[in-house]
Short mmCIF file of C-alpha atoms (C1' of nucleotides) in Angstrom, two decimals:
data_model
loop_
_atom_site.label_atom_id
_atom_site.label_comp_id
_atom_site.label_asym_id
_atom_site.label_seq_id
_atom_site.Cartn_x
_atom_site.Cartn_y
_atom_site.Cartn_z
CA MET H 1 0.00 0.00 0.00
CA ARG H 2 3.04 2.25 0.09
CA LYS H 3 3.91 4.42 -2.93
CA VAL H 4 0.60 5.85 -3.99
CA ALA H 5 0.78 8.82 -6.35
CA GLU H 6 -0.10 12.23 -4.97
CA SER H 7 -2.61 12.65 -7.80
CA THR H 8 -4.39 9.55 -6.49
CA VAL H 9 -4.55 10.94 -2.95
CA ARG H 10 -5.98 14.21 -4.24
CA ARG H 11 -8.68 12.35 -6.11
CA LEU H 12 -9.55 10.26 -3.04
CA SER H 13 -10.12 13.51 -1.24
CA LEU H 14 -12.50 14.62 -3.99
CA TYR H 15 -14.32 11.28 -4.00
CA LEU H 16 -14.86 11.62 -0.27
CA ARG H 17 -16.51 15.00 -0.76
CA PHE H 18 -18.87 13.54 -3.37
CA LEU H 19 -19.62 10.52 -1.22
CA GLU H 20 -20.59 12.82 1.62
CA GLU H 21 -23.04 14.56 -0.69
CA PHE H 22 -24.48 11.24 -1.78
CA GLU H 23 -24.64 10.20 1.87
CA HIS H 24 -26.50 13.39 2.70
CA ASP H 25 -28.97 12.68 -0.10
CA GLY H 26 -29.53 9.18 1.27
CA VAL H 27 -28.02 7.34 -1.70
CA ALA H 28 -27.03 3.83 -0.60
CA THR H 29 -24.66 2.71 -3.35
CA VAL H 30 -22.73 4.49 -6.04
CA SER H 31 -20.92 3.20 -9.12
CA SER H 32 -17.40 4.15 -10.15
CA GLY H 33 -18.98 5.87 -13.13
CA ALA H 34 -21.17 8.09 -10.98
CA LEU H 35 -18.22 9.05 -8.80
CA ALA H 36 -16.13 9.71 -11.89
CA SER H 37 -18.59 12.04 -13.59
CA ARG H 38 -18.81 14.22 -10.49
CA GLY H 39 -15.04 14.47 -10.35
CA GLY H 40 -14.14 14.98 -13.96
CA THR H 41 -12.35 11.67 -14.30
CA THR H 42 -13.11 8.17 -15.61
CA SER H 43 -14.66 5.12 -14.00
CA ALA H 44 -11.47 3.12 -14.60
CA GLN H 45 -9.49 5.80 -12.80
CA VAL H 46 -11.80 5.65 -9.80
CA ARG H 47 -11.55 1.88 -9.60
CA LYS H 48 -7.78 1.93 -9.99
CA ASP H 49 -7.43 4.61 -7.31
CA LEU H 50 -9.51 2.62 -4.84
CA SER H 51 -7.79 -0.67 -5.73
CA PHE H 52 -4.54 0.57 -4.18
CA PHE H 53 -6.22 0.35 -0.79
CA GLY H 54 -8.48 -2.67 -1.10
CA SER H 55 -11.69 -3.73 -2.79
CA PHE H 56 -14.66 -1.94 -1.40
CA GLY H 57 -17.25 -2.52 -4.09
CA LYS H 58 -19.67 -5.25 -5.09
CA ARG H 59 -19.57 -6.34 -8.72
CA GLY H 60 -22.79 -5.58 -10.49
CA LEU H 61 -23.78 -3.13 -7.76
CA GLY H 62 -21.22 -0.47 -7.00
CA TYR H 63 -19.84 0.88 -3.73
CA PRO H 64 -21.78 1.19 -0.47
CA VAL H 65 -21.72 4.94 0.17
CA PRO H 66 -21.28 5.16 3.96
CA GLU H 67 -18.74 2.33 4.11
CA LEU H 68 -16.62 3.74 1.34
CA ALA H 69 -16.75 7.22 2.88
CA GLY H 70 -15.59 5.72 6.16
CA ARG H 71 -12.73 3.85 4.53
CA LEU H 72 -11.60 6.98 2.69
CA ARG H 73 -11.64 8.99 5.93
CA GLN H 74 -9.52 6.26 7.46
CA ILE H 75 -7.08 6.20 4.55
CA LEU H 76 -6.79 9.99 4.49
CA GLY H 77 -6.23 10.18 8.24
CA LEU H 78 -9.43 12.10 8.88
CA GLU H 79 -10.67 9.94 11.71
CA ARG H 80 -8.51 11.70 14.21
CA ARG H 81 -8.02 15.41 14.84
CA TRP H 82 -4.81 17.20 13.93
CA ARG H 83 -3.17 20.00 15.91
CA VAL H 84 -2.29 22.96 13.73
CA ALA H 85 -0.16 26.01 14.49
CA VAL H 86 -0.44 29.07 12.26
CA ILE H 87 2.75 31.08 11.88
CA GLY H 88 2.02 34.59 10.65
CA ALA H 89 -0.97 36.69 11.64
CA GLY H 90 -1.34 38.63 8.40
CA LYS H 91 -4.31 38.79 6.07
CA ILE H 92 -4.03 35.25 4.77
CA GLY H 93 -3.35 33.87 8.24
CA GLY H 94 -6.48 35.65 9.41
CA ALA H 95 -8.58 34.21 6.62
CA LEU H 96 -7.35 30.73 7.45
CA VAL H 97 -8.01 31.04 11.16
CA GLN H 98 -11.58 32.10 10.41
CA TYR H 99 -12.12 29.37 7.83
CA ARG H 100 -14.57 26.87 9.28
CA GLY H 101 -13.54 24.13 6.88
CA PHE H 102 -10.43 23.49 8.97
CA GLN H 103 -12.30 22.68 12.13
CA GLN H 104 -14.92 20.72 10.22
CA ARG H 105 -12.37 18.43 8.61
CA GLY H 106 -10.53 17.70 11.84
CA PHE H 107 -7.87 20.38 11.86
CA ASP H 108 -7.77 22.29 15.14
CA ILE H 109 -5.82 25.51 15.22
CA ILE H 110 -4.21 25.49 18.64
CA ALA H 111 -1.77 28.39 18.37
CA ILE H 112 -1.05 31.49 16.32
CA PHE H 113 2.31 33.27 16.19
CA ASP H 114 3.56 36.53 14.75
CA ALA H 115 6.71 38.62 14.95
CA ASP H 116 4.95 41.99 15.05
CA PRO H 117 4.71 43.32 18.64
CA GLY H 118 1.63 45.24 17.57
CA LYS H 119 -0.14 41.97 16.86
CA VAL H 120 1.18 39.87 19.74
CA GLY H 121 -1.34 39.70 22.54
CA ARG H 122 -4.39 40.29 20.38
CA GLN H 123 -7.12 37.67 20.23
CA TRP H 124 -8.16 35.92 17.06
CA ASN H 125 -11.13 33.59 17.23
CA GLY H 126 -10.50 33.23 20.93
CA LEU H 127 -6.81 32.47 20.46
CA ARG H 128 -4.11 34.83 21.69
CA ILE H 129 -1.44 35.69 19.13
CA HIS H 130 1.93 34.68 20.56
CA ASP H 131 5.36 36.11 19.93
CA VAL H 132 7.14 33.96 17.38
CA SER H 133 10.41 34.42 19.25
CA GLN H 134 8.82 32.32 22.01
CA LEU H 135 7.88 29.51 19.61
CA GLU H 136 10.10 26.93 21.33
CA ARG H 137 8.99 27.85 24.83
CA ASP H 138 5.29 28.02 23.99
CA LEU H 139 5.20 24.77 22.05
CA ALA H 140 7.49 22.86 24.43
CA GLY H 141 4.78 20.69 25.98
CA THR H 142 2.34 20.98 23.09
CA PRO H 143 2.78 18.61 20.19
CA VAL H 144 1.97 20.23 16.85
CA ASP H 145 1.21 18.02 13.87
CA ILE H 146 0.94 20.59 11.12
CA ALA H 147 2.32 24.10 10.80
CA VAL H 148 0.77 26.59 8.41
CA LEU H 149 3.45 29.06 7.29
CA VAL H 150 2.04 32.43 6.27
CA THR H 151 5.13 34.60 6.52
CA PRO H 152 7.35 36.65 4.23
CA ALA H 153 9.70 34.55 2.10
CA ASP H 154 12.87 35.61 3.88
CA VAL H 155 11.90 34.18 7.28
CA ALA H 156 10.19 31.05 5.98
CA GLN H 157 13.26 28.79 5.88
CA PRO H 158 14.64 29.64 9.34
CA LEU H 159 11.14 29.24 10.78
CA THR H 160 10.81 25.91 9.02
CA ASP H 161 14.06 24.73 10.60
CA ARG H 162 12.78 25.70 14.04
CA LEU H 163 9.42 24.01 13.45
CA VAL H 164 11.09 20.82 12.26
CA LYS H 165 13.27 20.83 15.37
CA LEU H 166 10.09 21.10 17.42
CA GLY H 167 8.83 17.90 15.80
CA VAL H 168 6.38 19.28 13.27
CA LYS H 169 5.87 16.60 10.62
CA ALA H 170 3.89 18.52 8.00
CA ILE H 171 3.94 22.08 6.72
CA LEU H 172 1.43 23.93 4.58
CA ASN H 173 3.54 26.70 3.11
CA PHE H 174 2.13 29.93 1.67
CA ALA H 175 5.50 31.69 1.43
CA PRO H 176 6.69 31.94 -2.17
CA ILE H 177 9.80 29.89 -1.60
CA GLN H 178 10.85 26.27 -2.02
CA LEU H 179 11.42 25.01 1.53
CA SER H 180 14.07 22.46 2.31
CA VAL H 181 13.14 19.90 4.95
CA PRO H 182 14.24 16.42 6.00
CA ASP H 183 12.63 13.52 4.13
CA GLU H 184 10.28 12.62 6.96
CA VAL H 185 8.58 16.03 6.87
CA ALA H 186 5.79 16.59 4.34
CA VAL H 187 5.50 20.00 2.71
CA LYS H 188 2.75 21.38 0.49
CA THR H 189 3.38 24.79 -0.98
CA VAL H 190 0.55 27.00 -2.17
CA ASN H 191 1.96 29.71 -4.40
CA LEU H 192 -0.68 32.11 -5.66
CA ALA H 193 1.63 34.02 -7.98
CA LEU H 194 2.51 30.74 -9.63
CA GLU H 195 -1.14 29.79 -10.13
CA LEU H 196 -1.82 33.16 -11.72
CA GLU H 197 1.16 32.73 -14.01
CA THR H 198 -0.08 29.38 -15.29
CA LEU H 199 -3.33 31.16 -16.13
CA SER H 200 -1.40 33.94 -17.83
CA TYR H 201 0.44 31.29 -19.85
CA ALA H 202 -2.85 29.69 -20.84
CA LEU H 203 -4.19 33.09 -21.91
CA VAL H 204 -1.31 33.87 -24.28
CA ASN H 205 -1.05 30.36 -25.69
CA ARG H 206 -4.26 29.87 -27.58
CA MET R 1 5.40 24.77 -29.21
CA ARG R 2 1.88 23.69 -28.38
CA LYS R 3 1.23 20.93 -25.86
CA VAL R 4 3.60 21.78 -23.04
CA ALA R 5 2.88 20.04 -19.77
CA GLU R 6 1.45 22.10 -16.92
CA SER R 7 4.28 20.85 -14.72
CA THR R 8 6.72 22.42 -17.17
CA VAL R 9 4.92 25.77 -17.07
CA ARG R 10 4.95 25.76 -13.28
CA ARG R 11 8.68 25.15 -13.27
CA LEU R 12 9.28 27.95 -15.77
CA SER R 13 7.52 30.23 -13.33
CA LEU R 14 9.90 29.09 -10.58
CA TYR R 15 12.96 29.48 -12.79
CA LEU R 16 11.88 33.04 -13.54
CA ARG R 17 11.76 33.83 -9.83
CA PHE R 18 15.30 32.48 -9.36
CA LEU R 19 16.57 34.31 -12.42
CA GLU R 20 15.24 37.55 -11.00
CA GLU R 21 17.17 36.91 -7.82
CA PHE R 22 20.32 36.19 -9.82
CA GLU R 23 19.63 39.32 -11.85
CA HIS R 24 19.29 41.34 -8.67
CA ASP R 25 22.61 39.97 -7.45
CA GLY R 26 24.26 40.96 -10.72
CA VAL R 27 24.98 37.41 -11.88
CA ALA R 28 25.47 37.43 -15.67
CA THR R 29 25.11 33.78 -16.60
CA VAL R 30 23.67 30.75 -14.88
CA SER R 31 23.94 27.06 -15.65
CA SER R 32 21.03 24.62 -15.80
CA GLY R 33 22.55 22.97 -12.72
CA ALA R 34 22.46 26.19 -10.70
CA LEU R 35 18.87 26.83 -11.69
CA ALA R 36 17.98 23.24 -10.87
CA SER R 37 19.45 23.24 -7.38
CA ARG R 38 17.45 26.34 -6.44
CA GLY R 39 14.28 24.72 -7.67
CA GLY R 40 14.60 21.21 -6.36
CA THR R 41 14.87 19.63 -9.77
CA THR R 42 17.63 18.38 -12.09
CA SER R 43 19.75 20.10 -14.72
CA ALA R 44 18.38 17.81 -17.42
CA GLN R 45 14.85 18.81 -16.44
CA VAL R 46 15.70 22.50 -16.68
CA ARG R 47 17.25 22.05 -20.13
CA LYS R 48 14.33 19.95 -21.36
CA ASP R 49 11.81 22.48 -20.04
CA LEU R 50 13.54 25.35 -21.82
CA SER R 51 14.07 23.34 -25.00
CA PHE R 52 10.31 23.33 -25.65
CA PHE R 53 10.54 27.04 -26.34
CA GLY R 54 13.93 27.44 -28.02
CA SER R 55 17.62 27.33 -27.20
CA PHE R 56 18.63 30.18 -24.98
CA GLY R 57 21.96 28.97 -23.62
CA LYS R 58 25.56 28.85 -24.75
CA ARG R 59 27.30 25.48 -24.53
CA GLY R 60 30.13 25.55 -22.06
CA LEU R 61 28.78 28.74 -20.49
CA GLY R 62 25.18 28.57 -19.40
CA TYR R 63 22.27 30.93 -19.85
CA PRO R 64 22.49 34.74 -19.95
CA VAL R 65 20.42 35.77 -16.92
CA PRO R 66 18.60 38.89 -18.14
CA GLU R 67 17.88 37.47 -21.60
CA LEU R 68 16.49 34.23 -20.26
CA ALA R 69 14.38 36.10 -17.71
CA GLY R 70 13.00 38.22 -20.51
CA ARG R 71 12.18 35.22 -22.66
CA LEU R 72 10.43 33.49 -19.76
CA ARG R 73 8.35 36.59 -19.08
CA GLN R 74 7.40 36.58 -22.72
CA ILE R 75 6.52 32.88 -22.72
CA LEU R 76 4.48 33.20 -19.53
CA GLY R 77 2.61 36.24 -20.82
CA LEU R 78 4.01 38.54 -18.15
CA GLU R 79 5.03 41.33 -20.51
CA ARG R 80 1.55 42.74 -20.58
CA ARG R 81 -0.81 43.53 -17.74
CA TRP R 82 -3.93 41.48 -17.06
CA ARG R 83 -7.27 42.80 -15.86
CA VAL R 84 -8.59 40.87 -12.89
CA ALA R 85 -12.04 40.92 -11.27
CA VAL R 86 -12.45 39.51 -7.77
CA ILE R 87 -15.83 37.94 -7.07
CA GLY R 88 -16.46 37.67 -3.34
CA ALA R 89 -15.40 40.21 -0.73
CA GLY R 90 -14.85 37.82 2.14
CA LYS R 91 -11.71 37.17 4.12
CA ILE R 92 -9.78 35.47 1.36
CA GLY R 93 -10.92 37.99 -1.22
CA GLY R 94 -9.68 40.72 1.08
CA ALA R 95 -6.30 39.09 1.53
CA LEU R 96 -5.95 38.77 -2.24
CA VAL R 97 -6.90 42.38 -2.93
CA GLN R 98 -4.27 43.52 -0.45
CA TYR R 99 -1.62 41.16 -1.78
CA ARG R 100 1.02 43.27 -3.53
CA GLY R 101 2.36 40.32 -5.51
CA PHE R 102 -0.59 40.59 -7.89
CA GLN R 103 0.15 44.14 -8.96
CA GLN R 104 3.87 43.43 -9.07
CA ARG R 105 3.48 40.54 -11.46
CA GLY R 106 1.20 42.40 -13.84
CA PHE R 107 -2.22 41.52 -12.48
CA ASP R 108 -4.40 44.59 -11.93
CA ILE R 109 -7.50 44.16 -9.86
CA ILE R 110 -10.03 46.39 -11.59
CA ALA R 111 -13.26 45.39 -9.87
CA ILE R 112 -14.57 43.67 -6.77
CA PHE R 113 -18.06 42.20 -6.40
CA ASP R 114 -20.08 40.78 -3.55
CA ALA R 115 -23.69 39.76 -2.95
CA ASP R 116 -23.89 41.11 0.61
CA PRO R 117 -25.62 44.54 0.67
CA GLY R 118 -23.67 45.29 3.83
CA LYS R 119 -20.44 45.09 1.85
CA VAL R 120 -21.55 46.69 -1.40
CA GLY R 121 -20.46 50.32 -1.53
CA ARG R 122 -17.51 49.93 0.80
CA GLN R 123 -14.03 50.73 -0.42
CA TRP R 124 -11.22 48.21 -0.52
CA ASN R 125 -7.80 49.45 -1.53
CA GLY R 126 -9.45 52.37 -3.29
CA LEU R 127 -11.90 50.11 -5.13
CA ARG R 128 -15.62 50.23 -4.48
CA ILE R 129 -17.26 46.86 -3.87
CA HIS R 130 -20.00 46.38 -6.47
CA ASP R 131 -23.20 44.41 -6.27
CA VAL R 132 -22.69 41.07 -7.96
CA SER R 133 -26.22 41.24 -9.37
CA GLN R 134 -24.95 44.12 -11.51
CA LEU R 135 -22.00 42.09 -12.84
CA GLU R 136 -23.17 42.21 -16.46
CA ARG R 137 -23.99 45.92 -16.40
CA ASP R 138 -20.79 46.94 -14.61
CA LEU R 139 -18.47 44.86 -16.79
CA ALA R 140 -20.26 45.61 -20.05
CA GLY R 141 -17.63 47.95 -21.46
CA THR R 142 -14.75 46.62 -19.38
CA PRO R 143 -12.94 43.57 -20.66
CA VAL R 144 -11.86 41.24 -17.85
CA ASP R 145 -9.12 38.72 -18.53
CA ILE R 146 -9.13 36.77 -15.29
CA ALA R 147 -11.80 36.29 -12.63
CA VAL R 148 -10.86 35.25 -9.11
CA LEU R 149 -13.77 33.35 -7.59
CA VAL R 150 -13.87 33.54 -3.80
CA THR R 151 -17.47 32.59 -3.12
CA PRO R 152 -19.38 29.81 -1.39
CA ALA R 153 -19.51 26.59 -3.39
CA ASP R 154 -23.21 26.80 -4.22
CA VAL R 155 -22.97 30.03 -6.22
CA ALA R 156 -19.65 29.29 -7.90
CA GLN R 157 -21.02 27.47 -10.96
CA PRO R 158 -23.77 29.96 -11.84
CA LEU R 159 -21.30 32.80 -11.39
CA THR R 160 -18.82 30.98 -13.60
CA ASP R 161 -21.44 30.70 -16.33
CA ARG R 162 -22.11 34.43 -16.13
CA LEU R 163 -18.41 35.26 -16.19
CA VAL R 164 -17.81 33.03 -19.18
CA LYS R 165 -20.70 34.70 -21.00
CA LEU R 166 -19.00 38.04 -20.27
CA GLY R 167 -15.90 36.80 -22.06
CA VAL R 168 -13.67 35.93 -19.14
CA LYS R 169 -11.03 33.50 -20.42
CA ALA R 170 -9.39 32.39 -17.16
CA ILE R 171 -10.66 31.70 -13.65
CA LEU R 172 -8.75 31.26 -10.42
CA ASN R 173 -11.22 29.33 -8.30
CA PHE R 174 -11.10 29.15 -4.50
CA ALA R 175 -14.54 27.59 -4.13
CA PRO R 176 -14.32 23.91 -3.17
CA ILE R 177 -16.06 22.68 -6.27
CA GLN R 178 -15.07 21.35 -9.68
CA LEU R 179 -16.18 24.04 -12.16
CA SER R 180 -17.39 23.13 -15.61
CA VAL R 181 -16.38 25.56 -18.36
CA PRO R 182 -16.00 25.51 -22.14
CA ASP R 183 -12.66 24.26 -23.47
CA GLU R 184 -11.36 27.71 -24.30
CA VAL R 185 -11.58 28.88 -20.69
CA ALA R 186 -8.69 28.04 -18.35
CA VAL R 187 -9.48 27.19 -14.73
CA LYS R 188 -7.13 26.73 -11.80
CA THR R 189 -8.72 25.58 -8.57
CA VAL R 190 -7.06 26.15 -5.23
CA ASN R 191 -8.65 23.89 -2.64
CA LEU R 192 -7.20 24.35 0.83
CA ALA R 193 -9.11 21.49 2.42
CA LEU R 194 -7.66 19.20 -0.21
CA GLU R 195 -4.11 20.37 0.44
CA LEU R 196 -4.57 19.75 4.15
CA GLU R 197 -5.92 16.29 3.44
CA THR R 198 -2.89 15.34 1.40
CA LEU R 199 -0.79 16.37 4.40
CA SER R 200 -3.02 14.34 6.68
CA TYR R 201 -2.52 11.36 4.39
CA ALA R 202 1.23 11.86 4.50
CA LEU R 203 1.11 12.00 8.30
CA VAL R 204 -0.72 8.70 8.73
CA ASN R 205 1.22 6.85 6.04
CA ARG R 206 4.71 6.60 7.39
"C1'" DG G 1 37.00 21.33 -19.78
"C1'" DT G 2 32.39 22.84 -19.33
"C1'" DT G 3 27.66 22.98 -20.33
"C1'" DT G 4 23.94 22.90 -23.72
"C1'" DG G 5 20.40 20.54 -26.59
"C1'" DT G 6 18.22 16.38 -27.60
"C1'" DG G 7 17.15 11.66 -29.12
"C1'" DA G 8 16.59 7.32 -26.64
"C1'" DA G 9 15.61 4.74 -22.43
"C1'" DA G 10 13.32 4.39 -18.20
"C1'" DC G 11 9.78 5.36 -15.40
"C1'" DG G 12 5.16 6.47 -13.89
"C1'" DA G 13 0.31 7.31 -14.55
"C1'" DT G 14 -3.83 6.60 -17.16
"C1'" DT G 15 -6.77 4.02 -20.10
"C1'" DC G 16 -8.29 -0.32 -22.10
"C1'" DA G 17 -10.52 -4.46 -22.02
"C1'" DC G 18 -12.17 -8.38 -20.05
"C1'" DA G 19 -12.64 -12.18 -16.67
"C1'" DG G 20 -15.14 -12.82 -12.51
"C1'" DC G 21 -18.57 -11.89 -9.19
"C1'" DT G 22 -23.39 -10.38 -7.81
"C1'" DA O 1 -27.24 -7.84 -17.26
"C1'" DG O 2 -24.31 -4.71 -14.56
"C1'" DC O 3 -20.25 -3.25 -12.45
"C1'" DT O 4 -15.88 -4.27 -10.07
"C1'" DG O 5 -10.99 -5.42 -9.96
"C1'" DT O 6 -6.90 -5.80 -12.44
"C1'" DG O 7 -3.27 -7.22 -15.71
"C1'" DA O 8 -1.76 -5.38 -20.17
"C1'" DA O 9 -1.36 -1.60 -23.39
"C1'" DT O 10 -0.86 3.14 -23.99
"C1'" DC O 11 0.41 7.56 -23.16
"C1'" DG O 12 3.08 11.22 -21.05
"C1'" DT O 13 6.97 12.84 -18.28
"C1'" DT O 14 11.48 12.49 -16.47
"C1'" DT O 15 16.10 10.90 -16.62
"C1'" DC O 16 20.12 9.32 -19.19
"C1'" DA O 17 23.87 9.90 -21.95
"C1'" DC O 18 26.41 11.90 -25.43
"C1'" DA O 19 27.53 14.63 -29.59
"C1'" DA O 20 28.03 19.49 -30.62
"C1'" DA O 21 29.35 24.16 -29.27
"C1'" DC O 22 32.06 27.23 -26.82
#
DNA sequence: GTTTGTGAAACGATTCACAGCT
DNA sequence: AGCTGTGAATCGTTTCACAAAC
């Protein structure tokens, strides 16, 4: 079960969303074709994706909606809650902290940090913004699973090094920089400028 | 020159960022290896990526930094400015409007829309928030190249249809939904929940 | 000697197609 | 009859390796 493509994991995440809609509508079983059409892919792709993790369907019938949703939650690690620290209390950090989707999906923001003394001490969503210089002290007894980096590019790498030393095993990075981390740490970078530039490319190349 | 992989375009965008740093530091030429190490890829990959668009280097020497940067800007469509409309004046929309990277890279936000009467009429960064019901009237004489969708999922598709009818040719979508558009319209979806779930998957699978 | 540009090889992901179960 | 599960075929991307240019 090791060595599943990232593209597969992303699709599983989409399938889960669709399954939850089907579940909500009281649909009992769903075919790979139905799942595929909702997700812009093919039925063969859906079956192949699921086959990496087991066989959950019944031939001639399809997949039982609640069971498959449950298995996907299990596979994606959504049956437990994750402890998230947000580093950077700027506009994007603020939007993220407010975003209810985090909580809903099992991601609990347990701490917010910033370097600006004007922001430190303020409350956001009931959480006090801490001084990032106290990162090590404040997180000493508090395991953090995921750090969300929402800082300027120039401090992102040193902060990453500190977070890794604190035992953080996954980083969602919004700084426009390619972070270097040890192999055992997972990083996902969201780079808005880059997304816009792929659109710009698409606009000039047609 | 048609049919270049999206992964290639994304890397070109990264290379451009590095080239601009080299340019700033007064470096005159750069090898594919140097570019690769900054971007977490290989020298062969860099050369292959560039080879889709021409040959810009000198054997034995490397690539002339300012020339290559210029060519990449050209390829990526960053030599002109793009007109961007933001649909949705929520937290994320606000963060985007404030984000200086847009302006810097040639993306001018020319209009903001929202459905909430409490927000319509307010000023954001010198731009008045317009009523989204007036989208067609307000954009009638104003060509929009790119729309940034920052709305709830349930209104994203109908809004997309209206935007496409208005001639928008590219959409940066933050709504957690798979948009359907005609072939000639480019869509990039940024789905934060999905990014978090890939991290969650990485955390449980090691 | 160094580094590009590029066919060819290797690798990885998607699609096909069908046997096997319900 | 319908739909899954999966090897095999196909397609696309990355890496290799080397001749050509400087």
